[in-house]
Short mmCIF file of C-alpha atoms and ligand atoms in Angstrom, two decimals:
data_model
loop_
_atom_site.label_atom_id
_atom_site.label_comp_id
_atom_site.label_asym_id
_atom_site.label_seq_id
_atom_site.Cartn_x
_atom_site.Cartn_y
_atom_site.Cartn_z
CA MET A 26 -15.58 -58.94 37.89
CA ARG A 27 -19.21 -58.00 37.42
CA GLU A 28 -20.17 -54.44 38.27
CA THR A 29 -22.51 -54.00 41.24
CA PHE A 30 -24.76 -51.33 42.67
CA SER A 31 -23.12 -49.77 45.71
CA SER A 32 -26.15 -50.35 47.93
CA ARG A 33 -29.58 -51.94 47.97
CA LYS A 34 -31.05 -48.49 48.29
CA LEU A 35 -29.50 -47.39 44.99
CA PHE A 36 -30.67 -50.58 43.32
CA ILE A 37 -34.23 -49.93 44.47
CA LEU A 38 -34.03 -46.28 43.39
CA SER A 39 -32.67 -47.34 40.01
CA ALA A 40 -35.33 -50.00 39.56
CA ILE A 41 -38.01 -47.46 40.44
CA GLY A 42 -36.25 -44.99 38.12
CA SER A 43 -36.55 -47.48 35.31
CA ALA A 44 -40.17 -48.34 36.04
CA VAL A 45 -41.39 -44.79 36.49
CA GLY A 46 -41.14 -43.28 33.05
CA LEU A 47 -43.06 -41.74 30.21
CA GLY A 48 -45.46 -44.67 30.56
CA ASN A 49 -46.61 -43.56 34.00
CA ILE A 50 -47.02 -39.89 33.32
CA TRP A 51 -48.72 -39.67 29.96
CA ARG A 52 -49.61 -43.23 29.05
CA PHE A 53 -51.40 -44.50 32.16
CA PRO A 54 -53.94 -41.67 32.64
CA TYR A 55 -55.01 -41.95 29.03
CA VAL A 56 -55.13 -45.75 28.90
CA ALA A 57 -57.09 -45.89 32.15
CA TYR A 58 -59.57 -43.32 30.96
CA GLU A 59 -60.13 -45.03 27.59
CA ASN A 60 -60.63 -48.38 29.25
CA GLY A 61 -63.44 -47.82 31.69
CA GLY A 62 -62.13 -44.96 33.87
CA GLY A 63 -62.43 -45.92 37.53
CA ALA A 64 -63.38 -49.49 36.61
CA PHE A 65 -60.00 -49.91 34.88
CA LEU A 66 -58.43 -50.06 38.32
CA ILE A 67 -59.82 -53.58 38.76
CA PRO A 68 -58.19 -55.13 35.65
CA TYR A 69 -55.13 -53.04 36.44
CA LEU A 70 -54.79 -54.49 39.94
CA VAL A 71 -55.57 -58.00 38.72
CA ALA A 72 -52.88 -57.67 36.05
CA LEU A 73 -50.43 -56.26 38.59
CA LEU A 74 -50.98 -59.11 41.05
CA THR A 75 -51.34 -62.02 38.64
CA ALA A 76 -48.70 -61.13 36.06
CA GLY A 77 -46.87 -57.91 36.95
CA ILE A 78 -45.37 -58.78 40.31
CA PRO A 79 -44.87 -62.52 39.57
CA LEU A 80 -42.99 -61.71 36.35
CA LEU A 81 -41.02 -58.99 38.07
CA PHE A 82 -39.88 -61.66 40.52
CA LEU A 83 -39.13 -63.99 37.61
CA ASP A 84 -36.87 -61.34 36.05
CA TYR A 85 -35.18 -60.78 39.41
CA ALA A 86 -34.69 -64.48 40.00
CA ILE A 87 -33.15 -65.09 36.56
CA GLY A 88 -30.84 -62.05 36.72
CA HIS A 89 -29.80 -62.59 40.31
CA LYS A 90 -29.31 -66.34 40.16
CA PHE A 91 -27.53 -66.51 36.82
CA ARG A 92 -25.79 -63.16 37.20
CA GLY A 93 -25.63 -62.07 33.62
CA SER A 94 -27.04 -59.74 31.01
CA ALA A 95 -30.30 -61.05 29.53
CA PRO A 96 -28.69 -63.35 26.89
CA LEU A 97 -26.04 -64.68 29.28
CA ALA A 98 -28.49 -65.25 32.12
CA PHE A 99 -30.95 -67.07 29.85
CA ARG A 100 -28.12 -69.13 28.36
CA ARG A 101 -26.90 -70.14 31.79
CA MET A 102 -30.45 -71.13 32.68
CA SER A 103 -30.87 -73.24 29.55
CA ARG A 104 -28.62 -73.02 26.53
CA PRO A 105 -31.26 -72.77 23.76
CA ALA A 106 -32.98 -69.97 25.72
CA GLU A 107 -30.19 -67.53 24.81
CA PHE A 108 -32.25 -66.30 21.87
CA LEU A 109 -34.94 -65.03 24.27
CA GLY A 110 -32.36 -62.80 25.88
CA TRP A 111 -31.37 -61.37 22.52
CA TRP A 112 -35.01 -60.79 21.64
CA GLN A 113 -35.32 -58.68 24.77
CA VAL A 114 -32.12 -56.82 23.88
CA LEU A 115 -33.49 -56.05 20.43
CA MET A 116 -36.80 -54.83 21.84
CA CYS A 117 -34.78 -52.44 23.98
CA PHE A 118 -32.90 -51.24 20.90
CA VAL A 119 -36.13 -50.35 19.13
CA ILE A 120 -37.68 -48.73 22.21
CA ALA A 121 -34.54 -46.68 22.94
CA VAL A 122 -34.50 -45.28 19.41
CA TYR A 123 -37.89 -43.60 19.84
CA TYR A 124 -38.10 -43.20 23.64
CA ALA A 125 -35.21 -40.71 23.45
CA VAL A 126 -37.04 -38.40 21.10
CA ILE A 127 -40.08 -38.09 23.38
CA ILE A 128 -37.75 -36.99 26.17
CA GLY A 129 -36.26 -34.45 23.76
CA TRP A 130 -39.74 -33.10 22.94
CA ALA A 131 -40.52 -32.81 26.65
CA GLY A 132 -37.28 -30.90 27.24
CA MET A 133 -38.16 -28.47 24.49
CA TYR A 134 -41.70 -28.09 25.83
CA ALA A 135 -40.37 -27.29 29.32
CA TRP A 136 -38.71 -24.31 27.67
CA TYR A 137 -41.76 -23.48 25.55
CA SER A 138 -43.87 -23.42 28.75
CA ILE A 139 -42.03 -20.24 29.66
CA SER A 140 -42.01 -18.68 26.21
CA LYS A 141 -45.53 -20.01 25.38
CA ALA A 142 -44.25 -20.62 21.88
CA TRP A 143 -47.49 -22.23 20.72
CA GLY A 144 -49.66 -19.11 20.81
CA ASP A 145 -53.35 -19.97 20.54
CA ASP A 146 -53.12 -23.18 18.60
CA ALA A 147 -51.32 -25.83 20.64
CA THR A 148 -52.51 -28.76 18.53
CA GLY A 149 -51.48 -27.27 15.21
CA PHE A 150 -48.23 -26.14 16.78
CA PHE A 151 -47.22 -29.65 17.87
CA THR A 152 -47.53 -31.44 14.56
CA GLY A 153 -47.02 -28.39 12.32
CA THR A 154 -44.56 -25.81 13.58
CA PHE A 155 -42.78 -28.06 16.10
CA LEU A 156 -42.49 -31.51 14.52
CA GLU A 157 -42.99 -30.32 10.93
CA VAL A 158 -44.63 -33.69 10.26
CA GLY A 159 -44.58 -34.57 6.58
CA ASP A 160 -46.70 -37.08 4.71
CA PRO A 161 -46.19 -40.68 5.85
CA GLY A 162 -42.82 -41.56 4.35
CA VAL A 163 -39.12 -41.25 4.99
CA SER A 164 -37.24 -37.99 4.61
CA MET A 165 -33.86 -36.57 5.40
CA ASP A 166 -35.14 -33.10 6.23
CA PHE A 167 -33.82 -32.31 9.67
CA VAL A 168 -35.98 -30.34 12.11
CA PRO A 169 -33.59 -28.30 14.30
CA GLN A 170 -35.94 -27.82 17.28
CA VAL A 171 -36.31 -31.61 17.51
CA LEU A 172 -32.79 -32.53 16.48
CA TRP A 173 -30.83 -30.56 19.10
CA PRO A 174 -32.77 -31.67 22.19
CA LEU A 175 -32.55 -35.24 20.87
CA ILE A 176 -28.78 -34.95 20.56
CA ALA A 177 -28.67 -33.52 24.10
CA VAL A 178 -30.64 -36.50 25.43
CA TRP A 179 -28.16 -38.87 23.83
CA VAL A 180 -25.13 -37.00 25.15
CA ILE A 181 -26.49 -37.20 28.74
CA THR A 182 -27.37 -40.87 28.32
CA ILE A 183 -23.94 -41.69 26.90
CA VAL A 184 -22.12 -39.87 29.72
CA ILE A 185 -24.14 -41.77 32.36
CA LEU A 186 -23.66 -45.15 30.73
CA VAL A 187 -19.95 -44.79 29.99
CA ALA A 188 -19.48 -44.05 33.70
CA GLY A 189 -20.88 -47.48 34.60
CA VAL A 190 -23.33 -49.01 37.06
CA ARG A 191 -22.06 -47.41 40.23
CA LYS A 192 -20.75 -44.05 39.09
CA GLY A 193 -23.25 -43.58 36.29
CA ILE A 194 -26.59 -45.35 36.75
CA GLY A 195 -26.60 -45.48 40.56
CA ARG A 196 -25.49 -41.88 40.90
CA ALA A 197 -27.84 -40.48 38.25
CA ASN A 198 -30.82 -42.19 39.86
CA GLY A 199 -29.70 -41.00 43.29
CA ILE A 200 -29.98 -37.44 41.97
CA PHE A 201 -32.82 -37.55 39.44
CA MET A 202 -35.31 -39.62 41.44
CA PRO A 203 -35.59 -37.40 44.53
CA LEU A 204 -35.79 -34.41 42.20
CA LEU A 205 -38.55 -36.08 40.21
CA LEU A 206 -40.49 -36.92 43.35
CA VAL A 207 -40.44 -33.34 44.60
CA MET A 208 -41.36 -31.83 41.22
CA PHE A 209 -44.10 -34.33 40.66
CA LEU A 210 -45.69 -33.91 44.08
CA LEU A 211 -45.68 -30.14 43.60
CA LEU A 212 -47.33 -30.61 40.22
CA VAL A 213 -50.05 -32.94 41.48
CA ILE A 214 -50.83 -30.82 44.51
CA SER A 215 -51.02 -27.57 42.55
CA SER A 216 -53.18 -29.13 39.86
CA LEU A 217 -55.69 -30.15 42.54
CA PHE A 218 -56.23 -26.46 43.29
CA LEU A 219 -57.11 -25.54 39.72
CA PRO A 220 -60.72 -24.52 39.21
CA GLY A 221 -62.54 -27.46 37.60
CA ALA A 222 -60.18 -30.10 39.04
CA ALA A 223 -63.11 -32.02 40.51
CA THR A 224 -64.75 -32.36 37.09
CA GLY A 225 -61.63 -34.05 35.75
CA LEU A 226 -61.31 -36.35 38.75
CA ASN A 227 -64.95 -37.34 38.39
CA ALA A 228 -64.35 -38.27 34.77
CA PHE A 229 -61.29 -40.30 35.74
CA PHE A 230 -62.82 -42.11 38.70
CA THR A 231 -66.38 -42.66 37.47
CA PRO A 232 -66.42 -46.37 36.66
CA ASN A 233 -67.86 -47.74 33.48
CA TRP A 234 -68.61 -51.24 34.72
CA GLU A 235 -69.49 -52.57 31.30
CA ALA A 236 -65.88 -52.15 30.31
CA LEU A 237 -65.05 -55.09 32.60
CA GLY A 238 -66.75 -57.46 30.15
CA ASP A 239 -64.57 -56.30 27.27
CA PRO A 240 -61.47 -58.47 26.64
CA ALA A 241 -59.70 -55.49 25.04
CA VAL A 242 -59.80 -53.69 28.39
CA TRP A 243 -58.09 -56.61 30.08
CA ALA A 244 -55.53 -56.76 27.28
CA ALA A 245 -54.83 -53.05 27.75
CA ALA A 246 -54.33 -53.59 31.49
CA TYR A 247 -51.84 -56.44 31.02
CA GLY A 248 -50.04 -54.58 28.24
CA HIS A 249 -49.71 -51.49 30.33
CA ILE A 250 -48.41 -53.31 33.40
CA PHE A 251 -45.56 -54.85 31.40
CA PHE A 252 -44.48 -51.57 29.92
CA SER A 253 -44.91 -49.69 33.15
CA LEU A 254 -43.00 -52.09 35.41
CA SER A 255 -40.23 -52.51 32.79
CA ILE A 256 -40.67 -56.28 32.88
CA ALA A 257 -40.03 -58.97 30.29
CA PHE A 258 -37.57 -57.01 28.24
CA GLY A 259 -34.35 -57.57 30.05
CA ILE A 260 -34.18 -54.49 32.26
CA MET A 261 -34.87 -56.16 35.57
CA VAL A 262 -32.77 -59.20 34.63
CA THR A 263 -29.84 -56.85 33.96
CA TYR A 264 -30.30 -54.68 37.05
CA SER A 265 -30.70 -57.62 39.41
CA SER A 266 -27.52 -59.16 37.98
CA TYR A 267 -25.73 -56.15 39.46
CA LEU A 268 -27.05 -56.88 42.94
CA ARG A 269 -24.85 -58.40 45.57
CA ARG A 270 -25.78 -61.93 46.59
CA LYS A 271 -27.20 -61.15 49.97
CA THR A 272 -30.16 -59.02 49.08
CA ASP A 273 -33.84 -59.22 49.84
CA LEU A 274 -35.15 -59.78 46.32
CA THR A 275 -38.86 -60.13 46.91
CA GLY A 276 -39.03 -57.33 49.47
CA SER A 277 -37.25 -55.00 47.04
CA GLY A 278 -39.60 -56.09 44.26
CA MET A 279 -42.67 -55.20 46.30
CA VAL A 280 -41.26 -51.76 47.05
CA VAL A 281 -40.59 -51.18 43.35
CA ALA A 282 -43.99 -52.44 42.20
CA PHE A 283 -45.98 -50.40 44.68
CA ALA A 284 -43.88 -47.27 44.20
CA ASN A 285 -44.49 -47.55 40.46
CA SER A 286 -48.23 -48.00 40.82
CA GLY A 287 -48.48 -45.25 43.43
CA PHE A 288 -46.73 -42.89 41.08
CA GLU A 289 -49.07 -43.91 38.31
CA MET A 290 -52.19 -43.20 40.37
CA LEU A 291 -50.81 -39.80 41.28
CA ALA A 292 -50.15 -39.11 37.62
CA GLY A 293 -53.74 -40.03 36.79
CA ILE A 294 -55.03 -37.69 39.49
CA GLY A 295 -52.75 -34.80 38.51
CA VAL A 296 -53.33 -35.08 34.78
CA PHE A 297 -57.11 -35.39 35.09
CA ALA A 298 -57.37 -32.53 37.55
CA ALA A 299 -55.59 -30.42 34.93
CA LEU A 300 -57.79 -31.72 32.12
CA GLY A 301 -60.85 -30.89 34.23
CA PHE A 302 -59.61 -27.33 34.47
CA MET A 303 -59.10 -27.22 30.71
CA SER A 304 -62.49 -28.60 29.82
CA VAL A 305 -64.31 -26.31 32.24
CA ALA A 306 -62.38 -23.31 30.88
CA ALA A 307 -63.02 -24.25 27.25
CA GLY A 308 -66.57 -25.50 27.81
CA THR A 309 -65.75 -28.90 26.25
CA SER A 310 -66.01 -32.39 27.73
CA VAL A 311 -63.11 -33.97 29.56
CA GLU A 312 -63.31 -36.73 26.97
CA GLU A 313 -62.45 -34.31 24.16
CA SER A 314 -59.58 -32.91 26.18
CA ALA A 315 -58.13 -36.37 26.83
CA ALA A 316 -57.48 -37.32 23.19
CA GLY A 317 -54.54 -39.49 22.10
CA GLY A 318 -51.51 -40.75 24.08
CA VAL A 319 -48.84 -38.53 22.58
CA GLY A 320 -51.39 -35.78 22.10
CA LEU A 321 -52.40 -35.72 25.75
CA ALA A 322 -49.05 -34.38 26.86
CA PHE A 323 -48.04 -32.26 23.91
CA MET A 324 -51.38 -30.91 22.76
CA ALA A 325 -53.60 -30.69 25.84
CA PHE A 326 -51.01 -29.49 28.34
CA PRO A 327 -49.92 -26.41 26.42
CA THR A 328 -53.51 -25.19 26.48
CA ILE A 329 -53.63 -25.71 30.24
CA ILE A 330 -50.30 -23.94 30.64
CA SER A 331 -51.48 -20.93 28.65
CA GLU A 332 -54.68 -20.56 30.65
CA ALA A 333 -54.02 -21.73 34.20
CA PRO A 334 -52.80 -19.43 36.95
CA PHE A 335 -49.01 -19.99 37.21
CA GLY A 336 -49.28 -21.99 33.99
CA ALA A 337 -45.60 -21.62 33.18
CA VAL A 338 -44.65 -23.16 36.53
CA LEU A 339 -47.05 -26.06 35.97
CA GLY A 340 -45.55 -26.55 32.51
CA VAL A 341 -41.97 -26.63 33.72
CA LEU A 342 -42.95 -29.09 36.48
CA PHE A 343 -44.87 -31.33 34.10
CA PHE A 344 -42.40 -31.44 31.23
CA GLY A 345 -39.44 -31.41 33.63
CA SER A 346 -40.92 -34.49 35.35
CA LEU A 347 -41.25 -36.18 31.97
CA VAL A 348 -37.57 -35.45 31.24
CA PHE A 349 -36.25 -36.86 34.53
CA ALA A 350 -38.62 -39.83 34.57
CA GLY A 351 -37.73 -40.52 30.93
CA LEU A 352 -33.96 -40.27 31.34
CA THR A 353 -33.83 -42.80 34.17
CA SER A 354 -35.90 -45.21 32.07
CA LEU A 355 -33.90 -44.63 28.89
CA THR A 356 -30.60 -45.37 30.65
CA SER A 357 -32.05 -48.66 31.93
CA ILE A 358 -33.22 -49.64 28.46
CA VAL A 359 -29.84 -48.93 26.89
CA GLU A 360 -27.97 -50.66 29.72
CA VAL A 361 -29.67 -53.93 28.71
CA ILE A 362 -27.93 -53.71 25.32
CA ILE A 363 -24.57 -52.59 26.71
CA SER A 364 -24.54 -55.32 29.30
CA ALA A 365 -25.28 -57.95 26.65
CA VAL A 366 -22.51 -56.74 24.33
CA LYS A 367 -20.09 -56.47 27.24
CA ASP A 368 -20.75 -60.06 28.30
CA LYS A 369 -20.73 -61.53 24.82
CA MET A 370 -17.59 -59.81 23.56
CA GLY A 371 -15.76 -59.55 26.85
CA TRP A 372 -15.06 -55.85 26.26
CA ALA A 373 -14.53 -53.24 28.95
CA ARG A 374 -17.37 -50.95 30.09
CA ARG A 375 -16.29 -47.90 28.11
CA ALA A 376 -15.76 -49.77 24.84
CA SER A 377 -19.07 -51.62 25.17
CA ALA A 378 -20.95 -48.47 26.11
CA LEU A 379 -19.60 -46.54 23.12
CA ALA A 380 -20.00 -49.43 20.69
CA VAL A 381 -23.69 -49.59 21.62
CA THR A 382 -24.66 -45.99 22.19
CA LEU A 383 -23.00 -44.30 19.20
CA PRO A 384 -24.78 -46.36 16.51
CA LEU A 385 -28.00 -46.30 18.56
CA ALA A 386 -27.90 -42.52 18.83
CA LEU A 387 -27.16 -42.25 15.12
CA VAL A 388 -30.20 -44.33 14.13
CA SER A 389 -32.35 -42.40 16.58
CA VAL A 390 -31.17 -39.03 15.25
CA LEU A 391 -31.57 -40.01 11.60
CA LEU A 392 -35.06 -41.42 12.04
CA PHE A 393 -36.47 -39.00 14.58
CA GLY A 394 -34.53 -35.79 14.10
CA THR A 395 -36.30 -35.49 10.74
CA THR A 396 -39.84 -34.92 9.56
CA THR A 397 -40.27 -38.73 9.36
CA GLY A 398 -40.51 -39.08 13.14
CA LEU A 399 -44.09 -39.24 14.31
CA HIS A 400 -45.37 -41.92 11.92
CA VAL A 401 -42.47 -44.31 12.40
CA LEU A 402 -42.68 -43.81 16.16
CA ASP A 403 -46.33 -44.67 16.17
CA ILE A 404 -45.86 -47.87 14.17
CA ALA A 405 -42.76 -49.05 16.05
CA ASP A 406 -44.40 -48.35 19.42
CA ALA A 407 -47.55 -50.31 18.52
CA PHE A 408 -45.66 -53.34 17.21
CA VAL A 409 -43.22 -53.44 20.10
CA ASN A 410 -45.75 -52.94 22.89
CA GLN A 411 -48.78 -54.81 21.74
CA PHE A 412 -46.85 -57.60 20.22
CA GLY A 413 -43.08 -57.83 20.70
CA ILE A 414 -43.04 -57.58 24.48
CA LEU A 415 -46.22 -59.51 25.27
CA PHE A 416 -45.52 -62.30 22.80
CA GLY A 417 -41.91 -62.42 24.00
CA ALA A 418 -43.16 -62.67 27.58
CA PHE A 419 -45.53 -65.48 26.61
CA VAL A 420 -42.72 -67.48 24.98
CA THR A 421 -40.47 -66.78 27.98
CA VAL A 422 -42.92 -68.10 30.59
CA VAL A 423 -43.64 -71.17 28.47
CA VAL A 424 -39.92 -71.89 28.02
CA VAL A 425 -39.01 -71.27 31.66
CA ALA A 426 -41.96 -73.12 33.15
CA TRP A 427 -42.65 -75.91 30.70
CA LEU A 428 -39.64 -76.55 28.45
CA ALA A 429 -36.67 -75.80 30.67
CA ARG A 430 -38.73 -76.55 33.81
CA LYS A 431 -36.85 -74.08 35.95
CA LEU A 432 -39.65 -72.82 38.19
CA PRO A 433 -38.66 -75.00 41.18
CA VAL A 434 -35.02 -73.83 41.02
CA LEU A 435 -36.02 -70.21 40.63
CA SER A 436 -38.63 -70.27 43.36
CA ASN A 437 -36.07 -71.81 45.74
CA HIS A 438 -33.77 -68.96 44.86
CA LEU A 439 -36.49 -66.41 45.61
CA ASN A 440 -37.19 -68.04 48.93
CA LEU A 441 -33.52 -68.13 49.81
CA TYR A 442 -33.03 -64.44 49.01
CA GLY A 443 -36.41 -63.02 49.85
CA SER A 444 -38.30 -61.93 52.91
CA ILE A 445 -41.66 -62.85 51.35
CA ARG A 446 -42.18 -66.56 50.89
CA MET A 447 -44.61 -67.47 48.16
CA ALA A 448 -43.34 -70.49 46.30
CA GLY A 449 -46.61 -72.29 45.56
CA VAL A 450 -48.67 -69.29 44.50
CA TRP A 451 -45.80 -67.88 42.47
CA LYS A 452 -45.32 -71.12 40.52
CA LEU A 453 -49.03 -71.27 39.81
CA LEU A 454 -49.11 -67.68 38.57
CA VAL A 455 -45.99 -67.87 36.41
CA GLY A 456 -46.58 -71.42 35.20
CA ILE A 457 -50.32 -71.34 34.47
CA VAL A 458 -52.11 -68.02 34.88
CA ALA A 459 -49.53 -65.86 33.08
CA PRO A 460 -49.10 -68.17 30.05
CA ILE A 461 -52.88 -68.32 29.54
CA ALA A 462 -53.38 -64.57 29.91
CA LEU A 463 -50.35 -63.64 27.81
CA GLY A 464 -51.04 -66.25 25.16
CA TYR A 465 -54.58 -65.03 24.70
CA ILE A 466 -53.63 -61.38 24.59
CA SER A 467 -50.69 -61.69 22.24
CA PHE A 468 -52.55 -63.91 19.76
CA GLU A 469 -55.46 -61.46 19.78
CA ALA A 470 -53.05 -58.59 19.09
CA PHE A 471 -51.48 -60.60 16.26
CA ARG A 472 -54.88 -61.25 14.73
CA THR A 473 -55.84 -57.59 14.90
CA PHE A 474 -52.59 -56.53 13.25
CA ILE A 475 -53.20 -58.94 10.39
CA THR A 476 -56.86 -58.15 9.84
CA GLU A 477 -56.80 -54.35 10.14
CA PRO A 478 -53.78 -52.42 8.87
CA TYR A 479 -52.60 -50.54 11.98
CA GLY A 480 -53.46 -46.84 12.11
CA GLY A 481 -54.48 -46.74 8.45
CA TYR A 482 -50.83 -46.38 7.34
CA PRO A 483 -49.86 -47.32 3.77
CA ASP A 484 -48.90 -50.97 3.39
CA TRP A 485 -45.30 -50.27 2.51
CA MET A 486 -44.76 -48.39 5.77
CA LEU A 487 -46.30 -51.12 7.90
CA ASN A 488 -44.32 -53.69 5.94
CA THR A 489 -41.07 -51.80 6.51
CA PHE A 490 -41.32 -50.49 10.06
CA GLY A 491 -43.76 -53.09 11.43
CA TRP A 492 -43.52 -56.53 9.87
CA GLY A 493 -40.16 -55.89 8.17
CA MET A 494 -38.67 -54.77 11.42
CA ALA A 495 -40.06 -57.81 13.25
CA ALA A 496 -38.62 -60.22 10.66
CA ALA A 497 -35.26 -58.42 10.65
CA LEU A 498 -35.12 -58.64 14.44
CA VAL A 499 -35.71 -62.39 14.42
CA ILE A 500 -32.84 -62.86 11.94
CA ILE A 501 -30.52 -60.50 13.83
CA GLY A 502 -31.39 -62.29 17.08
CA ILE A 503 -30.41 -65.64 15.56
CA LEU A 504 -27.14 -64.21 14.21
CA LEU A 505 -26.29 -62.70 17.60
CA THR A 506 -26.93 -66.06 19.23
CA LEU A 507 -24.43 -67.63 16.84
CA ILE A 508 -21.54 -65.26 17.68
CA PRO A 509 -19.19 -67.07 20.08
CA TRP A 510 -19.05 -65.90 23.71
CA SER A 511 -15.95 -64.36 25.19
CA LYS A 512 -14.26 -67.05 27.28
CA ASN A 513 -14.22 -64.87 30.36
CA SER A 514 -17.99 -64.54 30.45
CA LEU A 515 -18.56 -68.26 30.30
CA LEU A 516 -15.83 -69.03 32.80
CA ASN A 517 -17.73 -67.50 35.62
CA ASP A 518 -14.91 -66.41 37.84
CA ASP A 519 -17.26 -63.97 39.55
CA PRO A 520 -16.87 -64.60 43.28
CA GLU A 521 -20.47 -63.57 43.83
CA TYR A 522 -21.79 -66.24 41.46
N1 LIG B 816 -41.31 -48.43 32.49
C1 LIG B 816 -41.00 -47.36 31.63
C2 LIG B 816 -42.15 -46.42 31.50
O1 LIG B 816 -43.14 -46.58 32.14
C3 LIG B 816 -40.65 -47.83 30.30
C4 LIG B 816 -39.51 -48.70 30.31
S1 LIG B 816 -38.98 -49.16 28.80
C5 LIG B 816 -40.30 -49.45 27.85
O2 LIG B 816 -42.09 -45.49 30.75
#
């Protein structure tokens, strides 16, 4: 019988746990600032309402109606759509491999906040002493201070996932999420009292209206919403397949979406208040302080921690929040893969969890426990986010709405199990607005990748970890589709189905 969450509350907490992650805490503030500051909130809200929430509901409807992991649910919806489910599973594989290492870095930095290991040169420390970044290339030189925290992240993740949906995922979220909320609120409130906080908030909230005319800003908003809400890569399909039948789907979805965005706004406020402090203290502009996604957390924050009153406490709160937020997202990403293997092979929870997590952890440790890490991470992240997920989402909405023509069935399902009725608008958004927006954005991203080599990396690296990876994933996805299903999964003896 299919595993279930023990209550709707734990489902909502787990869905929020998945959505609130590294993306909210270091990615959003930086993306918003780069894309028009306060004016970014308009494209952000438009993307949330026109694509984010409608596609979140789509994921819920597919997972809850067809009650399966992503490949099984898509297959039950329309047989040829199984491949889409595997594409989502493979995206999760790639994301998990590098997401884990960022959590490991954050764990190490929580400790460094106390020992102030970076001395006076936080930037040089991050890439030099800490990551020991080599030239772009692949090496087998392990970096102990990165390797051990990474192994610890995998051990925790494996323990949670072997324990299952109820005893592992539900319970871990029940503990980590309240803890995260308290730590994060303390962090945001204390950063507002730093001298110079207002300068940072001004920089964050001063709108650059011209940015609204730039298509790249809109693309950034849509891209961020997908990553941030954990939609269109199988997570919400998987989690909602663990929900009991009688559940308010749309009401839960609204809670999740607004909790995620609320958290994101708070992160923007907290991070920019701290950056304001830093720039006032150093006499630089907030713009200089806010450089680079990965850099923002691991280069700018150490400087703040060294100089702010109670800096060590701020550091532990900030990096500790990243660890908890990251772990609850990582477990959701890996669960997508486990659930798919479990359904396809008909194996038990423990066997499926180990068969997925051990090789995954090994790849992650080999690639990112070494001096190779940062470059591969950068390339994989760009290809997956700007391309894999958005293009996958575009194909998914086209298949669901126009080829399989399932929108009427799914919207009936949402109305049957939802307190918010929105059939007509929802069909319009998923069937027309989302395909146009996603199609435009993903083709633009594709064009940019072809015309300008991403990040100035050597061709062979982009060909291996970018294009090579994409081609390999398509082939692996097809092969996975061809493996026969365990009879039990297709039989559907689930009384909740
Ligand atoms: N939603 C998560 C975050 O914001 C990521 C989920 S998996 C890409 O970090």
